[in-house]
Amino acid sequence: QVQLVQSGAEVKRPGASVKISCKASGYTFTSHYIHWVRQAPGQGLEWMGTIHPSGGATSYTQNFQGRVTMTRDTSTNTVYMELGSLRSEDTAVYYCAREDARPIFGVVFGGFFDYWGQGTLVTVSS
Amino acid sequence: DIQMTQSPSSLSASVGDRVTITCRATQSISNYLNWYQQKPGKAPRLLIYVASSLQSGVPSRFSGGGSGTDFTLTISSLQPEDFATYYCHQSYSTPWTFGQGTKVEIK
């Protein structure tokens, strides 16, 4: 069965960096984009960006440009998300999610997240 | 960026009620609209993709509709396990964006 298992909770000081892992299993790792979505306490969902595990191509939202780096290790089926220059507003649960694509009436549609990691709480506090 | 606005932000309903949540985009997103359910402390769960396709394993009381800028999520007969927060999500253009969420509470 498909699983995305994330690394554990982190506590960081302002200005530091955090690197979260997301280990995939149960499917062909290089066939699906992995996205990162975060959720601040009591708030909604915010898309951060994506990586394609096959070639490593990435796309980040402007809000995180220059601070976020997504990488992958195809030998361990693991995707990483590193966020730097942390501030208190970065305190959130960070999720990885697998994007799927399916044919509907002969046309392939993608862009939806069918499997999610369990989430990693990152707390930024001095 | 495309903004997604859900209404209502919260609602109170009883078991067995029919519930409809709407989601409006600031520009046309064709059918690139998905719905997720999230319970406290849990990751979101995909319910509906591409506006109206039911995800495998999701009960048929959930349905989605709409295209362009206006979309709906309907729960035909609310069950106790449906009390949760629901999010719409557009994947038409980056940055992908979510609605602010609709919290469905017990009346």
mmCIF file of N, CA, C and O in Angstrom, chain A residues 15-21 34-38 46-51 56-72 79-87 90 94-96 122, chain B residues 95:
data_model
loop_
_atom_site.group_PDB
_atom_site.id
_atom_site.type_symbol
_atom_site.label_atom_id
_atom_site.label_comp_id
_atom_site.label_asym_id
_atom_site.label_seq_id
_atom_site.Cartn_x
_atom_site.Cartn_y
_atom_site.Cartn_z
ATOM 1 N N GLY A 15 15.920 32.086 12.538
ATOM 2 C CA GLY A 15 17.134 32.223 11.744
ATOM 3 C C GLY A 15 17.756 30.905 11.340
ATOM 4 O O GLY A 15 18.587 30.868 10.424
ATOM 5 N N ALA A 16 17.356 29.831 11.991
ATOM 6 C CA ALA A 16 17.898 28.507 11.675
ATOM 7 C C ALA A 16 17.203 27.922 10.458
ATOM 8 O O ALA A 16 16.300 28.533 9.867
ATOM 9 N N SER A 17 17.634 26.712 10.085
ATOM 10 C CA SER A 17 17.014 25.969 8.991
ATOM 11 C C SER A 17 16.482 24.654 9.532
ATOM 12 O O SER A 17 16.947 24.147 10.558
ATOM 13 N N VAL A 18 15.501 24.108 8.805
ATOM 14 C CA VAL A 18 14.970 22.794 9.147
ATOM 15 C C VAL A 18 14.889 21.979 7.872
ATOM 16 O O VAL A 18 14.593 22.507 6.795
ATOM 17 N N LYS A 19 15.176 20.689 7.982
ATOM 18 C CA LYS A 19 15.088 19.790 6.834
ATOM 19 C C LYS A 19 14.213 18.607 7.231
ATOM 20 O O LYS A 19 14.529 17.890 8.186
ATOM 21 N N ILE A 20 13.117 18.449 6.510
ATOM 22 C CA ILE A 20 12.134 17.404 6.789
ATOM 23 C C ILE A 20 12.197 16.363 5.683
ATOM 24 O O ILE A 20 12.347 16.705 4.510
ATOM 25 N N SER A 21 12.069 15.101 6.057
ATOM 26 C CA SER A 21 12.082 14.039 5.063
ATOM 27 C C SER A 21 10.703 13.420 4.899
ATOM 28 O O SER A 21 9.858 13.473 5.802
ATOM 29 N N ILE A 34 5.832 14.958 -5.852
ATOM 30 C CA ILE A 34 5.588 15.126 -4.425
ATOM 31 C C ILE A 34 5.510 16.624 -4.145
ATOM 32 O O ILE A 34 6.348 17.407 -4.619
ATOM 33 N N HIS A 35 4.490 17.010 -3.399
ATOM 34 C CA HIS A 35 4.260 18.401 -3.047
ATOM 35 C C HIS A 35 4.408 18.569 -1.544
ATOM 36 O O HIS A 35 4.271 17.611 -0.780
ATOM 37 N N TRP A 36 4.655 19.816 -1.144
ATOM 38 C CA TRP A 36 4.692 20.162 0.265
ATOM 39 C C TRP A 36 3.628 21.224 0.545
ATOM 40 O O TRP A 36 3.526 22.228 -0.182
ATOM 41 N N VAL A 37 2.872 20.966 1.595
ATOM 42 C CA VAL A 37 1.775 21.841 2.014
ATOM 43 C C VAL A 37 1.937 22.073 3.508
ATOM 44 O O VAL A 37 2.223 21.126 4.251
ATOM 45 N N ARG A 38 1.780 23.309 3.950
ATOM 46 C CA ARG A 38 1.906 23.544 5.383
ATOM 47 C C ARG A 38 0.620 24.120 5.953
ATOM 48 O O ARG A 38 -0.219 24.672 5.233
ATOM 49 N N GLU A 46 -1.575 25.715 2.979
ATOM 50 C CA GLU A 46 -0.781 26.579 2.104
ATOM 51 C C GLU A 46 0.179 25.723 1.286
ATOM 52 O O GLU A 46 1.018 25.009 1.850
ATOM 53 N N TRP A 47 0.055 25.802 -0.028
ATOM 54 C CA TRP A 47 0.940 25.055 -0.920
ATOM 55 C C TRP A 47 2.293 25.734 -0.992
ATOM 56 O O TRP A 47 2.386 26.961 -1.160
ATOM 57 N N MET A 48 3.369 24.935 -0.850
ATOM 58 C CA MET A 48 4.713 25.484 -0.844
ATOM 59 C C MET A 48 5.450 25.240 -2.160
ATOM 60 O O MET A 48 6.240 26.077 -2.599
ATOM 61 N N GLY A 49 5.241 24.094 -2.752
ATOM 62 C CA GLY A 49 5.964 23.781 -3.969
ATOM 63 C C GLY A 49 5.983 22.284 -4.214
ATOM 64 O O GLY A 49 5.353 21.511 -3.497
ATOM 65 N N THR A 50 6.725 21.909 -5.242
ATOM 66 C CA THR A 50 6.715 20.517 -5.655
ATOM 67 C C THR A 50 8.052 20.100 -6.247
ATOM 68 O O THR A 50 8.856 20.945 -6.682
ATOM 69 N N ILE A 51 8.295 18.803 -6.264
ATOM 70 C CA ILE A 51 9.473 18.225 -6.881
ATOM 71 C C ILE A 51 9.051 16.974 -7.636
ATOM 72 O O ILE A 51 8.180 16.219 -7.178
ATOM 73 N N GLY A 56 14.204 15.519 -10.631
ATOM 74 C CA GLY A 56 14.502 16.481 -9.582
ATOM 75 C C GLY A 56 14.016 17.896 -9.867
ATOM 76 O O GLY A 56 14.322 18.810 -9.099
ATOM 77 N N ALA A 57 13.254 18.096 -10.942
ATOM 78 C CA ALA A 57 12.742 19.437 -11.245
ATOM 79 C C ALA A 57 11.850 19.920 -10.120
ATOM 80 O O ALA A 57 11.072 19.154 -9.543
ATOM 81 N N THR A 58 11.975 21.202 -9.808
ATOM 82 C CA THR A 58 11.214 21.789 -8.709
ATOM 83 C C THR A 58 10.456 23.029 -9.154
ATOM 84 O O THR A 58 10.797 23.674 -10.155
ATOM 85 N N SER A 59 9.425 23.340 -8.390
ATOM 86 C CA SER A 59 8.685 24.582 -8.565
ATOM 87 C C SER A 59 8.252 25.026 -7.190
ATOM 88 O O SER A 59 7.654 24.238 -6.444
ATOM 89 N N TYR A 60 8.573 26.271 -6.857
ATOM 90 C CA TYR A 60 8.258 26.791 -5.530
ATOM 91 C C TYR A 60 7.330 27.985 -5.651
ATOM 92 O O TYR A 60 7.420 28.769 -6.605
ATOM 93 N N THR A 61 6.473 28.165 -4.661
ATOM 94 C CA THR A 61 5.654 29.366 -4.653
ATOM 95 C C THR A 61 6.520 30.564 -4.305
ATOM 96 O O THR A 61 7.511 30.441 -3.575
ATOM 97 N N GLN A 62 6.148 31.721 -4.824
ATOM 98 C CA GLN A 62 6.933 32.942 -4.643
ATOM 99 C C GLN A 62 7.159 33.257 -3.171
ATOM 100 O O GLN A 62 8.191 33.794 -2.794
ATOM 101 N N ASN A 63 6.170 32.899 -2.333
ATOM 102 C CA ASN A 63 6.257 33.208 -0.907
ATOM 103 C C ASN A 63 7.491 32.602 -0.250
ATOM 104 O O ASN A 63 7.957 33.113 0.771
ATOM 105 N N PHE A 64 7.996 31.514 -0.822
ATOM 106 C CA PHE A 64 9.119 30.806 -0.203
ATOM 107 C C PHE A 64 10.380 30.835 -1.062
ATOM 108 O O PHE A 64 11.389 30.228 -0.703
ATOM 109 N N GLN A 65 10.321 31.541 -2.193
ATOM 110 C CA GLN A 65 11.487 31.600 -3.065
ATOM 111 C C GLN A 65 12.705 32.094 -2.287
ATOM 112 O O GLN A 65 12.637 33.075 -1.560
ATOM 113 N N GLY A 66 13.803 31.379 -2.462
ATOM 114 C CA GLY A 66 15.032 31.771 -1.788
ATOM 115 C C GLY A 66 15.184 31.173 -0.409
ATOM 116 O O GLY A 66 16.284 31.186 0.152
ATOM 117 N N ARG A 67 14.109 30.655 0.152
ATOM 118 C CA ARG A 67 14.191 30.073 1.501
ATOM 119 C C ARG A 67 13.967 28.573 1.498
ATOM 120 O O ARG A 67 14.322 27.906 2.465
ATOM 121 N N VAL A 68 13.327 28.051 0.439
ATOM 122 C CA VAL A 68 12.979 26.635 0.428
ATOM 123 C C VAL A 68 13.772 25.891 -0.640
ATOM 124 O O VAL A 68 14.048 26.433 -1.715
ATOM 125 N N THR A 69 14.150 24.679 -0.314
ATOM 126 C CA THR A 69 14.823 23.800 -1.261
ATOM 127 C C THR A 69 14.241 22.403 -1.120
ATOM 128 O O THR A 69 14.184 21.864 -0.006
ATOM 129 N N MET A 70 13.794 21.854 -2.234
ATOM 130 C CA MET A 70 13.275 20.486 -2.235
ATOM 131 C C MET A 70 14.224 19.610 -3.032
ATOM 132 O O MET A 70 14.625 19.968 -4.145
ATOM 133 N N THR A 71 14.577 18.477 -2.448
ATOM 134 C CA THR A 71 15.492 17.550 -3.093
ATOM 135 C C THR A 71 14.946 16.137 -2.958
ATOM 136 O O THR A 71 13.965 15.911 -2.236
ATOM 137 N N ARG A 72 15.592 15.214 -3.659
ATOM 138 C CA ARG A 72 15.140 13.828 -3.535
ATOM 139 C C ARG A 72 16.329 12.901 -3.621
ATOM 140 O O ARG A 72 17.384 13.246 -4.143
ATOM 141 N N VAL A 79 12.039 12.161 -0.280
ATOM 142 C CA VAL A 79 12.047 13.566 -0.677
ATOM 143 C C VAL A 79 12.320 14.408 0.570
ATOM 144 O O VAL A 79 11.875 14.061 1.674
ATOM 145 N N TYR A 80 13.067 15.480 0.381
ATOM 146 C CA TYR A 80 13.410 16.370 1.480
ATOM 147 C C TYR A 80 12.921 17.785 1.179
ATOM 148 O O TYR A 80 12.931 18.235 0.024
ATOM 149 N N MET A 81 12.527 18.471 2.241
ATOM 150 C CA MET A 81 12.171 19.881 2.136
ATOM 151 C C MET A 81 12.946 20.636 3.203
ATOM 152 O O MET A 81 12.812 20.349 4.403
ATOM 153 N N GLU A 82 13.789 21.571 2.750
ATOM 154 C CA GLU A 82 14.565 22.384 3.675
ATOM 155 C C GLU A 82 14.068 23.819 3.606
ATOM 156 O O GLU A 82 13.951 24.391 2.513
ATOM 157 N N LEU A 83 13.765 24.383 4.756
ATOM 158 C CA LEU A 83 13.304 25.764 4.850
ATOM 159 C C LEU A 83 14.282 26.525 5.730
ATOM 160 O O LEU A 83 14.556 26.112 6.865
ATOM 161 N N GLY A 84 14.811 27.613 5.198
ATOM 162 C CA GLY A 84 15.813 28.376 5.917
ATOM 163 C C GLY A 84 15.277 29.700 6.437
ATOM 164 O O GLY A 84 14.114 30.079 6.217
ATOM 165 N N SER A 85 16.161 30.397 7.159
ATOM 166 C CA SER A 85 15.823 31.715 7.735
ATOM 167 C C SER A 85 14.487 31.668 8.455
ATOM 168 O O SER A 85 13.608 32.511 8.249
ATOM 169 N N LEU A 86 14.351 30.680 9.301
ATOM 170 C CA LEU A 86 13.067 30.451 9.970
ATOM 171 C C LEU A 86 12.665 31.624 10.847
ATOM 172 O O LEU A 86 13.497 32.275 11.485
ATOM 173 N N ARG A 87 11.372 31.905 10.854
ATOM 174 C CA ARG A 87 10.795 32.905 11.749
ATOM 175 C C ARG A 87 9.606 32.285 12.456
ATOM 176 O O ARG A 87 9.144 31.201 12.078
ATOM 177 N N ASP A 90 6.727 30.649 10.688
ATOM 178 C CA ASP A 90 6.919 29.361 10.023
ATOM 179 C C ASP A 90 6.507 28.186 10.913
ATOM 180 O O ASP A 90 6.553 27.034 10.469
ATOM 181 N N TYR A 94 3.939 20.588 8.586
ATOM 182 C CA TYR A 94 4.330 20.483 7.188
ATOM 183 C C TYR A 94 3.973 19.083 6.698
ATOM 184 O O TYR A 94 4.332 18.079 7.326
ATOM 185 N N TYR A 95 3.258 19.045 5.580
ATOM 186 C CA TYR A 95 2.836 17.773 4.981
ATOM 187 C C TYR A 95 3.492 17.584 3.621
ATOM 188 O O TYR A 95 3.588 18.539 2.843
ATOM 189 N N CYS A 96 3.890 16.357 3.326
ATOM 190 C CA CYS A 96 4.179 15.994 1.954
ATOM 191 C C CYS A 96 2.942 15.281 1.415
ATOM 192 O O CYS A 96 2.176 14.675 2.169
ATOM 193 N N VAL A 122 6.788 21.722 12.995
ATOM 194 C CA VAL A 122 7.995 22.527 13.167
ATOM 195 C C VAL A 122 7.624 23.728 14.039
ATOM 196 O O VAL A 122 6.722 24.499 13.692
ATOM 197 N N PRO B 95 0.713 29.661 -8.236
ATOM 198 C CA PRO B 95 0.738 28.754 -7.098
ATOM 199 C C PRO B 95 -0.626 28.112 -6.840
ATOM 200 O O PRO B 95 -1.649 28.794 -6.868
#
